[in-house]
Each structure stands twice: as structure tokens, then as C-alpha cells.
Amino acid sequence: MTNPDLSVALGSRRLRTLDQSSKLKNVLYEIRGAALDEAARLEAAGHTVLKLNTGNPAIFGFEAPYQIVRDMIAAVPTAHGYSESRGILAARRAIVSRYEEIPGFPHVDPENVFLGNGVSELITMTMQALLDEGDEVLIPAPDYPLWTAMTSLSGGTPVHYVCDENNGWNPDLEDIRSRITDRTKAIVIINPNNPTGAVYSRETLEGIADIAREHSLLVLSDEIYDRILFDDAVHIPMATIAPDLLCLTFNGLSKTYRVAGYRSGWMVITGPQKHAQGFLHGINLLASTRLCPNVPAQHAVLAALTGVQTIDQLVAPSGRLHEQRDITWEKLNEIPGVSCVKPQGALYAFPRLDPEVHEIRDDAKLVYDLLVAERILLVQGTGFNWDAPDHLRIVTLPEARVLGEAIERLGNFLSSYKQ
Ligand code: PLP
């Protein structure tokens, strides 16, 4: 309750307007954007909204693996102190072992593993440690928009390279080359990809590594979906392709282990380091300033990596995630004027709306109108730094029946939708 004396006092004083900092000018995160506020209003009014906007397995009936929960609970009574700023050694060792199992993955020292409150925190730390005003970072379009947002917030300039829908959404190497300047410092690779579901070919990864070598680029490889693969897709870690380059590989528990709310991720550093001492000291410094990641969740890392890998059943041909990916892809392609490249990994589909059939000028408005009419929340393609209003992203996490019905409703909605 408001203290009446205080409100009088405040009422007699002029308070300076508080605006957001200008650093946030280019920081966008449409996955939780304006449409989500409208969804919250609809829900408050008693409507049920099917929220296909975030890759959050927990809300679609994916339970946290039992051994992760059990070990975390067991750790809680003694996990109330700060840990080492990089993270507890046992968890870092478990991460080292995970990569030792991957043929060709360069040697990782536990000193070169950093745990974080999700990959998100590590992306922020990396960009803050790396970038000066005007430094450029190559980022895929479409992208997972946190990479673009954190590049901007850190004073850098995001430069988007195109991924080619006609080539399974693999990055276009010529386009990457054409965007390099003497300010280009790093290249971001998201593989398997959010939002397209692409799993990059060896040829593409080798091409990217060649470009990075030629221009001495730092390689930032976001591989958070590395075990969510369908059919014959094989994930090739970037560090195995470019062991001679400084490469930061990002991964965590949010997706493969389905405990996004525990906020637990890691980053491993491979390749030569002598030339990058300043940057790496910066990472250490920022790891220290955040004190440490959530300590109980670090025990979750240990349990997740050493236990049964339950994701394998979910992505197998009879598994839930596989079935959901199939129905999403099939149903989307049944809609007139909609086409979708078959996702080979991750938890999303990124269908195209043919502009000849669906004249969409404003894809955020399309998402809003779909929400109001059908109570289905998607994210517009431009929210992923895609430059045309002709794509949508759908999360493939709900049960197949729910997805099938939702996509049919999307099709009905589009059949009469005009802007
Ligand atoms: N990277 C990618 C490609 C993602 O899709 C996501 C979340 O959707 C993240 C990073 C963030 O992961 P975390 O939950 O570990 O912060």
C-alpha cells in the first residue's frame, strides 16, 4: 500500500524523467516483444493462448530429467556459498570429458571452461570483453537475436551475413566474404540453427573456417542444440574444423537437457591464445565481477553430463521431438503460399510466406493479428534480423496434435488475411 505521507512528499517534487539508455537503441528481443504483452492481456481476460514464441521445453510437458533434479536438491544445503568464478571444478571437468568424447575436438583444459547463468550470460560477457566502439561482428541472418543485441549493447556493430534458404539455410560464403572490413573482429555461427533448424554441412563450416583464418577472426560457435538432431543429420563442432583458430564454443542445459529455468550454460575456449591475452583477461575479469554462476545449477551440469542422455530417445524417429518436427514441416507445406525447409535440428521451423500469395508488409502486425484472431503466438521473421517481412518462426515443442491443429488454424487465418 502507498504510504500517504510519502506520496504527498513525492507529489510536491518534480522527478527527473528516466529514459532507457541510448545504448539500448538497437537492442531488440521480439521473442518476448509487444505481442507477448497482448498475449498476457488475453490470458488475464481468461483466454487460453498457445504460446509458440519461446523454446522453453518445460511449458510443453517436458519434465526435468530426474537425476538432474535429485543431484541439484542434494547440493542445495551446501551450495549456498560463492563458487570459483569460472564455476566448480567438478562441473568443468565433466564438460571437458563431454568434449573428449567428440573425435577431433581439440584438447580443453578445465581452466578454459566457464560456466554461466545460461549461454545468455556468456554471450553478454564475451561481447563486453571483446568489442570497442565500431568493431564489427558477423552474425547470421536470420539469427538468434541475443547475439545482435549484445553486439550492439557492447558498442559493436552487428553485420549480418545471409543464410541461403535454397541451400538448406546454410550460410552463404560469398556473402560472408563480401561483408568483411578491417573492423571485422569475430564471426558468430549458430549450428544447429535457431530459428531455421539448419545443421550446417562440413563444406560450409570449412568455408567459414577458411574465411576466419584469412582474416584472423575470432570464432564464436553457439552449439546449444548440438544433440537435437533429426534423421541423418550430423553436428560437426566448429572447434574440430578450426583447431588452429581461437574458438569459443557455447552450450548448456536449457535445450538438450530441458531445464532452461535452471539457467545453466558453459563456454569452452580452444585454439591458440597467445595473440588474445587481453581479450581472455577481459573474460576472466568479467567472470569475476559476476562473482559466480548460480551454484546449485552447476551441480545440475555434473548430473546432466554424466547421466543417461535422454534426448536421444526424444529425437529418434519414434520420439516426441521428431514427430513434432515432422508434423510441423508437413502441415506448414500444406498451406497454400507457404513453404518450409525441413528442420534438421533444434526446436523451430522458419516457414516462408510467398509474397505473391501473402502480401505482408508488416510481419509484426501479422503476428499480432494472428494472436488476436486465433490465440496463437508466433514470432515474426524480422524479429530474427531477417530483412523481409516474409517469414515466421514456430516452436516445435507442443505435442504433435496441438501443433497440427495450430498450423491448420494458421492456414485458415492466412487464407483470408489481408494487410
Ligand atoms: N543460443 C541460442 C541459439 C538459443 O536459441 C538460446 C535460447 O533459445 C540461447 C542461446 C540462450 O540459452 P540459455 O538458456 O542457455 O541462456
CSV table of C-alpha atoms and ligand atoms in Angstrom, one decimal:
chain,number,residue,atom,x,y,z
A,1,MET,CA,0.0,0.0,0.0
A,2,THR,CA,1.3,3.5,-0.7
A,3,ASN,CA,2.3,5.5,2.3
A,4,PRO,CA,0.1,8.6,2.2
A,5,ASP,CA,2.8,10.9,3.7
A,6,LEU,CA,5.3,9.7,1.1
A,7,SER,CA,3.0,10.3,-1.9
A,8,VAL,CA,2.4,13.8,-0.7
A,9,ALA,CA,6.1,14.4,-0.4
A,10,LEU,CA,6.7,13.0,-3.9
A,11,GLY,CA,3.8,14.9,-5.3
A,12,SER,CA,5.4,18.2,-4.3
A,13,ARG,CA,8.7,17.3,-6.0
A,14,ARG,CA,9.5,17.2,-9.7
A,15,LEU,CA,11.1,13.9,-10.6
A,16,ARG,CA,13.5,13.7,-13.5
A,17,THR,CA,12.3,11.6,-16.4
A,18,LEU,CA,14.1,8.3,-16.6
A,19,ASP,CA,14.6,7.1,-20.1
A,20,GLN,CA,16.3,4.0,-21.2
A,21,SER,CA,19.9,4.4,-22.1
A,22,SER,CA,20.8,5.2,-25.7
A,23,LYS,CA,22.9,2.0,-25.6
A,24,LEU,CA,19.6,0.1,-25.9
A,25,LYS,CA,18.6,1.8,-29.1
A,26,ASN,CA,19.5,-1.2,-31.3
A,27,VAL,CA,18.7,-3.9,-28.7
A,28,LEU,CA,15.7,-5.9,-29.8
A,29,TYR,CA,14.2,-9.1,-28.4
A,30,GLU,CA,11.0,-9.7,-30.2
A,31,ILE,CA,10.7,-13.2,-28.9
A,32,ARG,CA,9.4,-11.6,-25.8
A,33,GLY,CA,8.1,-8.5,-27.6
A,34,ALA,CA,4.9,-6.4,-27.8
A,35,ALA,CA,2.8,-9.4,-28.9
A,36,LEU,CA,3.6,-11.2,-25.6
A,37,ASP,CA,2.2,-8.2,-23.7
A,38,GLU,CA,-1.0,-8.7,-25.7
A,39,ALA,CA,-1.0,-12.4,-25.0
A,40,ALA,CA,-0.7,-11.6,-21.3
A,41,ARG,CA,-3.7,-9.3,-21.5
A,42,LEU,CA,-5.7,-12.0,-23.3
A,43,GLU,CA,-4.8,-14.6,-20.7
A,44,ALA,CA,-5.7,-12.2,-17.9
A,45,ALA,CA,-9.1,-11.9,-19.6
A,46,GLY,CA,-9.5,-15.7,-19.3
A,47,HIS,CA,-8.4,-16.7,-22.9
A,48,THR,CA,-6.0,-19.6,-23.5
A,49,VAL,CA,-3.1,-18.6,-25.7
A,50,LEU,CA,-0.9,-21.2,-27.4
A,51,LYS,CA,2.5,-19.6,-27.0
A,52,LEU,CA,4.8,-20.8,-29.6
A,53,ASN,CA,7.2,-17.9,-29.1
A,54,THR,CA,9.9,-19.3,-26.8
A,55,GLY,CA,12.0,-22.5,-27.0
A,56,ASN,CA,11.1,-23.4,-23.4
A,57,PRO,CA,10.6,-27.2,-23.1
A,58,ALA,CA,9.2,-27.1,-19.5
A,59,ILE,CA,5.9,-25.4,-20.5
A,60,PHE,CA,5.1,-28.2,-23.0
A,61,GLY,CA,5.2,-31.1,-20.6
A,62,PHE,CA,8.9,-31.9,-20.8
A,63,GLU,CA,10.0,-32.8,-17.4
A,64,ALA,CA,13.4,-32.1,-15.9
A,65,PRO,CA,15.4,-35.3,-16.0
A,66,TYR,CA,15.1,-37.0,-12.6
A,67,GLN,CA,18.8,-37.3,-11.9
A,68,ILE,CA,19.4,-33.6,-12.5
A,69,VAL,CA,16.7,-32.6,-10.1
A,70,ARG,CA,17.9,-35.1,-7.5
A,71,ASP,CA,21.5,-34.0,-7.6
A,72,MET,CA,20.6,-30.4,-7.5
A,73,ILE,CA,18.4,-30.8,-4.5
A,74,ALA,CA,21.1,-32.8,-2.8
A,75,ALA,CA,23.6,-30.0,-3.4
A,76,VAL,CA,21.4,-27.2,-2.2
A,77,PRO,CA,22.2,-27.4,1.5
A,78,THR,CA,25.9,-27.0,0.9
A,79,ALA,CA,25.7,-24.8,-2.3
A,80,HIS,CA,25.0,-21.5,-0.6
A,81,GLY,CA,28.4,-20.0,-0.9
A,82,TYR,CA,30.0,-18.4,-4.0
A,83,SER,CA,32.0,-20.8,-6.1
A,84,GLU,CA,35.1,-20.2,-8.1
A,85,SER,CA,34.1,-17.5,-10.7
A,86,ARG,CA,34.6,-19.9,-13.6
A,87,GLY,CA,32.4,-22.5,-11.9
A,88,ILE,CA,33.0,-25.5,-9.8
A,89,LEU,CA,35.9,-27.7,-10.9
A,90,ALA,CA,33.9,-30.9,-11.0
A,91,ALA,CA,31.4,-29.4,-13.4
A,92,ARG,CA,34.2,-28.0,-15.6
A,93,ARG,CA,35.8,-31.4,-15.6
A,94,ALA,CA,32.5,-33.1,-16.7
A,95,ILE,CA,32.4,-30.6,-19.6
A,96,VAL,CA,36.0,-31.4,-20.6
A,97,SER,CA,35.0,-35.1,-20.6
A,98,ARG,CA,32.0,-34.3,-22.8
A,99,TYR,CA,34.3,-32.8,-25.5
A,100,GLU,CA,36.9,-35.5,-25.1
A,101,GLU,CA,34.3,-37.9,-26.4
A,102,ILE,CA,34.0,-36.0,-29.7
A,103,PRO,CA,36.5,-37.1,-32.3
A,104,GLY,CA,38.8,-34.3,-33.3
A,105,PHE,CA,37.7,-31.9,-30.7
A,106,PRO,CA,40.8,-30.0,-29.5
A,107,HIS,CA,42.1,-30.5,-26.0
A,108,VAL,CA,40.2,-28.5,-23.4
A,109,ASP,CA,41.8,-27.5,-20.1
A,110,PRO,CA,39.3,-27.0,-17.2
A,111,GLU,CA,40.9,-23.5,-16.9
A,112,ASN,CA,39.4,-22.8,-20.3
A,113,VAL,CA,35.8,-23.7,-19.3
A,114,PHE,CA,33.5,-21.0,-18.0
A,115,LEU,CA,30.1,-21.8,-16.5
A,116,GLY,CA,27.4,-19.2,-16.8
A,117,ASN,CA,23.8,-18.4,-15.9
A,118,GLY,CA,22.7,-19.7,-19.2
A,119,VAL,CA,24.6,-19.2,-22.5
A,120,SER,CA,22.9,-15.8,-22.5
A,121,GLU,CA,25.2,-14.5,-19.7
A,122,LEU,CA,28.3,-15.9,-21.5
A,123,ILE,CA,27.3,-14.2,-24.8
A,124,THR,CA,27.0,-10.9,-22.9
A,125,MET,CA,30.3,-11.4,-21.2
A,126,THR,CA,32.1,-12.3,-24.4
A,127,MET,CA,30.8,-9.3,-26.3
A,128,GLN,CA,31.6,-6.9,-23.5
A,129,ALA,CA,35.1,-8.3,-23.2
A,130,LEU,CA,35.7,-8.1,-27.0
A,131,LEU,CA,34.2,-5.1,-28.5
A,132,ASP,CA,35.2,-1.4,-28.9
A,133,GLU,CA,33.0,1.2,-30.5
A,134,GLY,CA,32.7,0.4,-34.2
A,135,ASP,CA,34.2,-3.1,-34.1
A,136,GLU,CA,32.2,-5.4,-36.4
A,137,VAL,CA,30.8,-8.9,-35.7
A,138,LEU,CA,29.5,-11.1,-38.5
A,139,ILE,CA,26.2,-12.6,-37.4
A,140,PRO,CA,23.9,-14.8,-39.4
A,141,ALA,CA,20.6,-13.6,-40.8
A,142,PRO,CA,18.3,-14.9,-39.6
A,143,ASP,CA,19.9,-15.1,-36.1
A,144,TYR,CA,19.1,-15.8,-32.5
A,145,PRO,CA,18.7,-12.1,-31.8
A,146,LEU,CA,20.6,-12.0,-28.5
A,147,TRP,CA,23.9,-12.1,-30.5
A,148,THR,CA,22.9,-9.0,-32.4
A,149,ALA,CA,21.5,-7.3,-29.3
A,150,MET,CA,24.6,-7.9,-27.2
A,151,THR,CA,27.0,-6.9,-30.0
A,152,SER,CA,25.1,-3.5,-30.1
A,153,LEU,CA,24.9,-3.1,-26.4
A,154,SER,CA,28.7,-3.7,-26.2
A,155,GLY,CA,29.4,-0.8,-28.6
A,156,GLY,CA,30.0,-3.1,-31.6
A,157,THR,CA,28.3,-3.1,-35.0
A,158,PRO,CA,26.4,-6.3,-36.0
A,159,VAL,CA,26.9,-7.1,-39.6
A,160,HIS,CA,24.5,-9.7,-40.9
A,161,TYR,CA,25.5,-12.4,-43.4
A,162,VAL,CA,22.8,-14.2,-45.3
A,163,CYS,CA,21.9,-17.8,-44.8
A,164,ASP,CA,20.6,-19.3,-48.0
A,165,GLU,CA,17.1,-20.8,-47.8
A,166,ASN,CA,17.6,-22.5,-51.1
A,167,ASN,CA,20.7,-24.3,-49.7
A,168,GLY,CA,19.2,-25.7,-46.6
A,169,TRP,CA,19.7,-22.4,-44.8
A,170,ASN,CA,23.5,-22.8,-44.9
A,171,PRO,CA,25.4,-19.6,-44.6
A,172,ASP,CA,26.3,-18.0,-48.0
A,173,LEU,CA,30.1,-18.0,-48.0
A,174,GLU,CA,30.4,-15.3,-50.7
A,175,ASP,CA,28.1,-13.1,-48.8
A,176,ILE,CA,30.2,-13.5,-45.7
A,177,ARG,CA,33.3,-12.6,-47.7
A,178,SER,CA,31.7,-9.5,-49.1
A,179,ARG,CA,30.9,-8.1,-45.7
A,180,ILE,CA,34.4,-8.3,-44.2
A,181,THR,CA,36.1,-5.0,-43.4
A,182,ASP,CA,39.2,-4.1,-41.4
A,183,ARG,CA,36.9,-3.6,-38.4
A,184,THR,CA,35.6,-7.2,-38.5
A,185,LYS,CA,36.7,-9.0,-35.3
A,186,ALA,CA,34.6,-12.1,-35.0
A,187,ILE,CA,32.1,-14.4,-36.7
A,188,VAL,CA,29.1,-16.0,-35.0
A,189,ILE,CA,27.9,-19.4,-36.1
A,190,ILE,CA,24.7,-20.8,-34.7
A,191,ASN,CA,24.7,-24.5,-35.5
A,192,PRO,CA,22.2,-26.3,-35.3
A,193,ASN,CA,20.4,-23.1,-36.0
A,194,ASN,CA,17.7,-21.1,-34.3
A,195,PRO,CA,15.4,-20.1,-36.0
A,196,THR,CA,15.9,-22.2,-39.2
A,197,GLY,CA,16.6,-25.7,-37.8
A,198,ALA,CA,19.6,-26.0,-40.2
A,199,VAL,CA,22.5,-28.2,-39.4
A,200,TYR,CA,25.5,-27.0,-41.4
A,201,SER,CA,27.4,-29.1,-43.8
A,202,ARG,CA,31.1,-29.8,-43.4
A,203,GLU,CA,31.8,-27.9,-46.6
A,204,THR,CA,30.1,-24.8,-45.2
A,205,LEU,CA,31.9,-25.0,-41.9
A,206,GLU,CA,35.3,-25.4,-43.7
A,207,GLY,CA,34.5,-22.5,-45.9
A,208,ILE,CA,33.7,-20.3,-42.8
A,209,ALA,CA,36.9,-21.5,-41.1
A,210,ASP,CA,38.9,-20.6,-44.2
A,211,ILE,CA,37.5,-17.1,-44.1
A,212,ALA,CA,38.2,-16.8,-40.4
A,213,ARG,CA,41.8,-17.9,-41.0
A,214,GLU,CA,42.3,-15.5,-43.8
A,215,HIS,CA,41.0,-12.5,-41.8
A,216,SER,CA,42.1,-13.6,-38.4
A,217,LEU,CA,38.6,-13.7,-37.0
A,218,LEU,CA,37.6,-14.9,-33.6
A,219,VAL,CA,35.1,-17.8,-34.0
A,220,LEU,CA,32.1,-17.8,-31.7
A,221,SER,CA,30.1,-21.0,-32.1
A,222,ASP,CA,26.7,-21.3,-30.5
A,223,GLU,CA,26.0,-25.1,-30.4
A,224,ILE,CA,23.3,-25.2,-27.8
A,225,TYR,CA,21.3,-27.6,-30.0
A,226,ASP,CA,24.1,-29.9,-30.8
A,227,ARG,CA,22.3,-33.0,-29.6
A,228,ILE,CA,18.9,-32.1,-31.1
A,229,LEU,CA,19.3,-33.7,-34.5
A,230,PHE,CA,16.9,-35.5,-36.8
A,231,ASP,CA,17.2,-38.1,-39.4
A,232,ASP,CA,20.8,-38.5,-40.6
A,233,ALA,CA,21.9,-35.0,-39.5
A,234,VAL,CA,25.4,-34.9,-38.0
A,235,HIS,CA,26.6,-32.0,-36.0
A,236,ILE,CA,30.2,-31.0,-36.6
A,237,PRO,CA,31.6,-28.8,-33.8
A,238,MET,CA,33.3,-25.7,-35.3
A,239,ALA,CA,36.3,-26.3,-33.0
A,240,THR,CA,37.0,-29.6,-34.7
A,241,ILE,CA,37.1,-27.8,-38.1
A,242,ALA,CA,39.2,-24.9,-36.8
A,243,PRO,CA,41.5,-26.2,-34.1
A,244,ASP,CA,44.1,-23.7,-35.2
A,245,LEU,CA,41.8,-20.7,-34.5
A,246,LEU,CA,40.7,-19.2,-31.3
A,247,CYS,CA,37.2,-20.6,-30.9
A,248,LEU,CA,34.6,-20.2,-28.2
A,249,THR,CA,32.0,-22.9,-28.1
A,250,PHE,CA,28.8,-22.2,-26.3
A,251,ASN,CA,26.4,-24.8,-24.9
A,252,GLY,CA,24.2,-25.5,-21.9
A,253,LEU,CA,21.4,-27.3,-20.2
A,254,SER,CA,18.4,-25.3,-21.5
A,255,LYS,CA,17.6,-27.3,-24.6
A,256,THR,CA,19.2,-30.8,-24.8
A,257,TYR,CA,18.6,-31.3,-21.0
A,258,ARG,CA,15.3,-29.3,-21.0
A,259,VAL,CA,16.0,-27.3,-17.8
A,260,ALA,CA,16.1,-23.8,-19.3
A,261,GLY,CA,14.8,-22.3,-16.0
A,262,TYR,CA,17.9,-23.5,-14.1
A,263,ARG,CA,19.9,-21.0,-16.1
A,264,SER,CA,23.0,-23.2,-16.7
A,265,GLY,CA,25.4,-23.0,-19.6
A,266,TRP,CA,29.0,-23.1,-20.5
A,267,MET,CA,31.7,-21.8,-22.8
A,268,VAL,CA,34.9,-23.6,-23.8
A,269,ILE,CA,37.9,-21.9,-25.3
A,270,THR,CA,40.0,-23.8,-27.8
A,271,GLY,CA,42.9,-23.0,-30.1
A,272,PRO,CA,45.8,-20.6,-29.8
A,273,GLN,CA,45.6,-18.0,-27.1
A,274,LYS,CA,48.9,-16.0,-27.1
A,275,HIS,CA,47.5,-13.4,-29.5
A,276,ALA,CA,44.4,-12.9,-27.4
A,277,GLN,CA,45.7,-12.5,-23.9
A,278,GLY,CA,44.0,-9.1,-23.4
A,279,PHE,CA,40.6,-10.4,-24.5
A,280,LEU,CA,40.9,-13.5,-22.4
A,281,HIS,CA,41.9,-11.5,-19.4
A,282,GLY,CA,38.8,-9.5,-20.1
A,283,ILE,CA,36.7,-12.6,-20.0
A,284,ASN,CA,38.3,-13.6,-16.7
A,285,LEU,CA,37.7,-10.1,-15.3
A,286,LEU,CA,34.0,-10.2,-16.2
A,287,ALA,CA,33.6,-13.7,-14.9
A,288,SER,CA,35.0,-12.4,-11.6
A,289,THR,CA,32.8,-9.4,-11.5
A,290,ARG,CA,29.6,-11.5,-11.8
A,291,LEU,CA,31.2,-13.5,-8.8
A,292,CYS,CA,30.0,-16.9,-10.0
A,293,PRO,CA,27.1,-18.6,-11.7
A,294,ASN,CA,24.2,-20.0,-9.7
A,295,VAL,CA,25.9,-22.7,-7.7
A,296,PRO,CA,23.1,-25.4,-7.3
A,297,ALA,CA,22.6,-25.2,-11.1
A,298,GLN,CA,26.3,-26.0,-11.5
A,299,HIS,CA,25.6,-29.3,-9.8
A,300,ALA,CA,23.0,-29.9,-12.5
A,301,VAL,CA,25.7,-29.7,-15.1
A,302,LEU,CA,27.5,-32.6,-13.5
A,303,ALA,CA,24.4,-34.7,-13.2
A,304,ALA,CA,23.3,-33.9,-16.8
A,305,LEU,CA,26.6,-34.7,-18.5
A,306,THR,CA,27.4,-37.9,-16.6
A,307,GLY,CA,23.9,-39.5,-16.7
A,308,VAL,CA,21.8,-41.2,-19.4
A,309,GLN,CA,21.3,-38.9,-22.4
A,310,THR,CA,17.5,-38.9,-22.5
A,311,ILE,CA,17.5,-36.5,-25.5
A,312,ASP,CA,18.4,-39.5,-27.7
A,313,GLN,CA,15.0,-41.1,-27.4
A,314,LEU,CA,13.2,-37.8,-28.0
A,315,VAL,CA,14.9,-37.2,-31.3
A,316,ALA,CA,14.8,-40.8,-32.5
A,317,PRO,CA,12.3,-41.5,-35.4
A,318,SER,CA,9.6,-42.6,-32.9
A,319,GLY,CA,10.5,-39.9,-30.4
A,320,ARG,CA,8.3,-37.0,-29.5
A,321,LEU,CA,10.5,-34.2,-30.8
A,322,HIS,CA,11.0,-36.0,-34.1
A,323,GLU,CA,7.2,-36.5,-34.6
A,324,GLN,CA,6.6,-32.8,-33.7
A,325,ARG,CA,9.2,-31.7,-36.2
A,326,ASP,CA,7.6,-33.9,-38.9
A,327,ILE,CA,4.0,-32.7,-38.4
A,328,THR,CA,5.1,-29.0,-38.3
A,329,TRP,CA,7.0,-29.3,-41.5
A,330,GLU,CA,4.3,-31.3,-43.3
A,331,LYS,CA,1.4,-29.1,-42.2
A,332,LEU,CA,3.2,-25.9,-43.0
A,333,ASN,CA,3.9,-27.0,-46.5
A,334,GLU,CA,0.2,-27.9,-47.0
A,335,ILE,CA,-0.7,-24.2,-46.6
A,336,PRO,CA,-1.0,-22.5,-50.0
A,337,GLY,CA,1.7,-20.0,-50.4
A,338,VAL,CA,3.8,-21.3,-47.5
A,339,SER,CA,7.0,-23.3,-47.8
A,340,CYS,CA,9.3,-24.6,-45.2
A,341,VAL,CA,12.7,-26.1,-45.3
A,342,LYS,CA,12.8,-29.3,-43.3
A,343,PRO,CA,14.5,-28.6,-40.0
A,344,GLN,CA,17.4,-31.0,-39.4
A,345,GLY,CA,17.8,-30.0,-35.8
A,346,ALA,CA,16.9,-27.6,-32.9
A,347,LEU,CA,13.3,-26.8,-31.9
A,348,TYR,CA,12.0,-24.5,-34.6
A,349,ALA,CA,10.6,-24.1,-38.1
A,350,PHE,CA,11.0,-20.9,-40.1
A,351,PRO,CA,8.4,-21.0,-42.9
A,352,ARG,CA,8.3,-18.6,-45.8
A,353,LEU,CA,5.2,-16.8,-46.8
A,354,ASP,CA,5.3,-16.3,-50.6
A,355,PRO,CA,4.9,-12.5,-51.1
A,356,GLU,CA,3.0,-13.3,-54.4
A,357,VAL,CA,0.3,-15.1,-52.4
A,358,HIS,CA,0.5,-13.4,-49.0
A,359,GLU,CA,1.2,-9.7,-49.3
A,360,ILE,CA,2.6,-9.0,-45.8
A,361,ARG,CA,4.1,-5.5,-45.3
A,362,ASP,CA,4.4,-5.7,-41.6
A,363,ASP,CA,5.1,-9.1,-40.1
A,364,ALA,CA,4.8,-7.9,-36.5
A,365,LYS,CA,1.3,-6.9,-37.3
A,366,LEU,CA,0.6,-10.3,-38.9
A,367,VAL,CA,1.8,-11.9,-35.6
A,368,TYR,CA,-0.4,-9.5,-33.6
A,369,ASP,CA,-3.5,-10.1,-35.8
A,370,LEU,CA,-3.0,-13.9,-35.6
A,371,LEU,CA,-2.8,-13.7,-31.9
A,372,VAL,CA,-6.0,-11.7,-31.5
A,373,ALA,CA,-7.9,-13.8,-34.0
A,374,GLU,CA,-6.6,-17.3,-33.2
A,375,ARG,CA,-4.9,-17.0,-29.8
A,376,ILE,CA,-1.7,-18.4,-31.2
A,377,LEU,CA,1.5,-16.5,-30.5
A,378,LEU,CA,4.4,-16.8,-33.1
A,379,VAL,CA,7.4,-14.6,-33.7
A,380,GLN,CA,7.8,-12.6,-36.9
A,381,GLY,CA,10.9,-13.3,-39.1
A,382,THR,CA,12.1,-9.7,-38.8
A,383,GLY,CA,12.5,-10.4,-35.0
A,384,PHE,CA,15.4,-12.6,-36.1
A,385,ASN,CA,17.1,-9.8,-38.1
A,386,TRP,CA,15.7,-11.2,-41.3
A,387,ASP,CA,15.2,-8.2,-43.5
A,388,ALA,CA,12.0,-9.0,-45.3
A,389,PRO,CA,8.5,-9.4,-43.7
A,390,ASP,CA,8.0,-12.9,-45.3
A,391,HIS,CA,8.9,-15.4,-42.6
A,392,LEU,CA,7.6,-16.6,-39.2
A,393,ARG,CA,9.1,-18.8,-36.5
A,394,ILE,CA,7.2,-21.6,-34.9
A,395,VAL,CA,8.4,-23.5,-31.9
A,396,THR,CA,8.0,-27.3,-32.4
A,397,LEU,CA,7.7,-28.2,-28.7
A,398,PRO,CA,3.9,-28.8,-28.2
A,399,GLU,CA,2.5,-32.3,-28.8
A,400,ALA,CA,2.1,-33.2,-32.4
A,401,ARG,CA,-1.8,-33.0,-32.3
A,402,VAL,CA,-1.6,-29.5,-30.8
A,403,LEU,CA,0.9,-28.4,-33.4
A,404,GLY,CA,-1.1,-29.9,-36.2
A,405,GLU,CA,-4.3,-28.1,-35.2
A,406,ALA,CA,-2.5,-24.8,-34.6
A,407,ILE,CA,-0.9,-24.9,-38.1
A,408,GLU,CA,-4.3,-25.7,-39.6
A,409,ARG,CA,-5.7,-22.6,-37.9
A,410,LEU,CA,-2.7,-20.6,-39.1
A,411,GLY,CA,-3.6,-21.7,-42.7
A,412,ASN,CA,-7.3,-20.8,-42.3
A,413,PHE,CA,-6.3,-17.4,-40.9
A,414,LEU,CA,-3.9,-16.7,-43.8
A,415,SER,CA,-6.4,-17.8,-46.4
A,416,SER,CA,-8.4,-14.6,-45.8
A,417,TYR,CA,-5.8,-12.3,-44.2
A,418,LYS,CA,-5.0,-9.0,-45.9
A,419,GLN,CA,-2.9,-6.1,-44.9
B,1,PLP,N1,21.6,-19.6,-28.1
B,1,PLP,C1,20.6,-20.0,-28.9
B,1,PLP,C2,20.9,-20.3,-30.3
B,1,PLP,C3,19.3,-20.1,-28.3
B,1,PLP,O1,18.3,-20.5,-29.1
B,1,PLP,C4,19.1,-19.8,-27.0
B,1,PLP,C5,17.8,-19.8,-26.4
B,1,PLP,O2,16.8,-20.0,-27.0
B,1,PLP,C6,20.2,-19.4,-26.2
B,1,PLP,C7,21.4,-19.3,-26.8
B,1,PLP,C8,20.0,-19.0,-24.7
B,1,PLP,O3,20.3,-20.1,-24.0
B,1,PLP,P1,20.4,-20.1,-22.4
B,1,PLP,O4,19.0,-20.6,-21.9
B,1,PLP,O5,21.5,-21.1,-22.0
B,1,PLP,O6,20.7,-18.7,-21.9
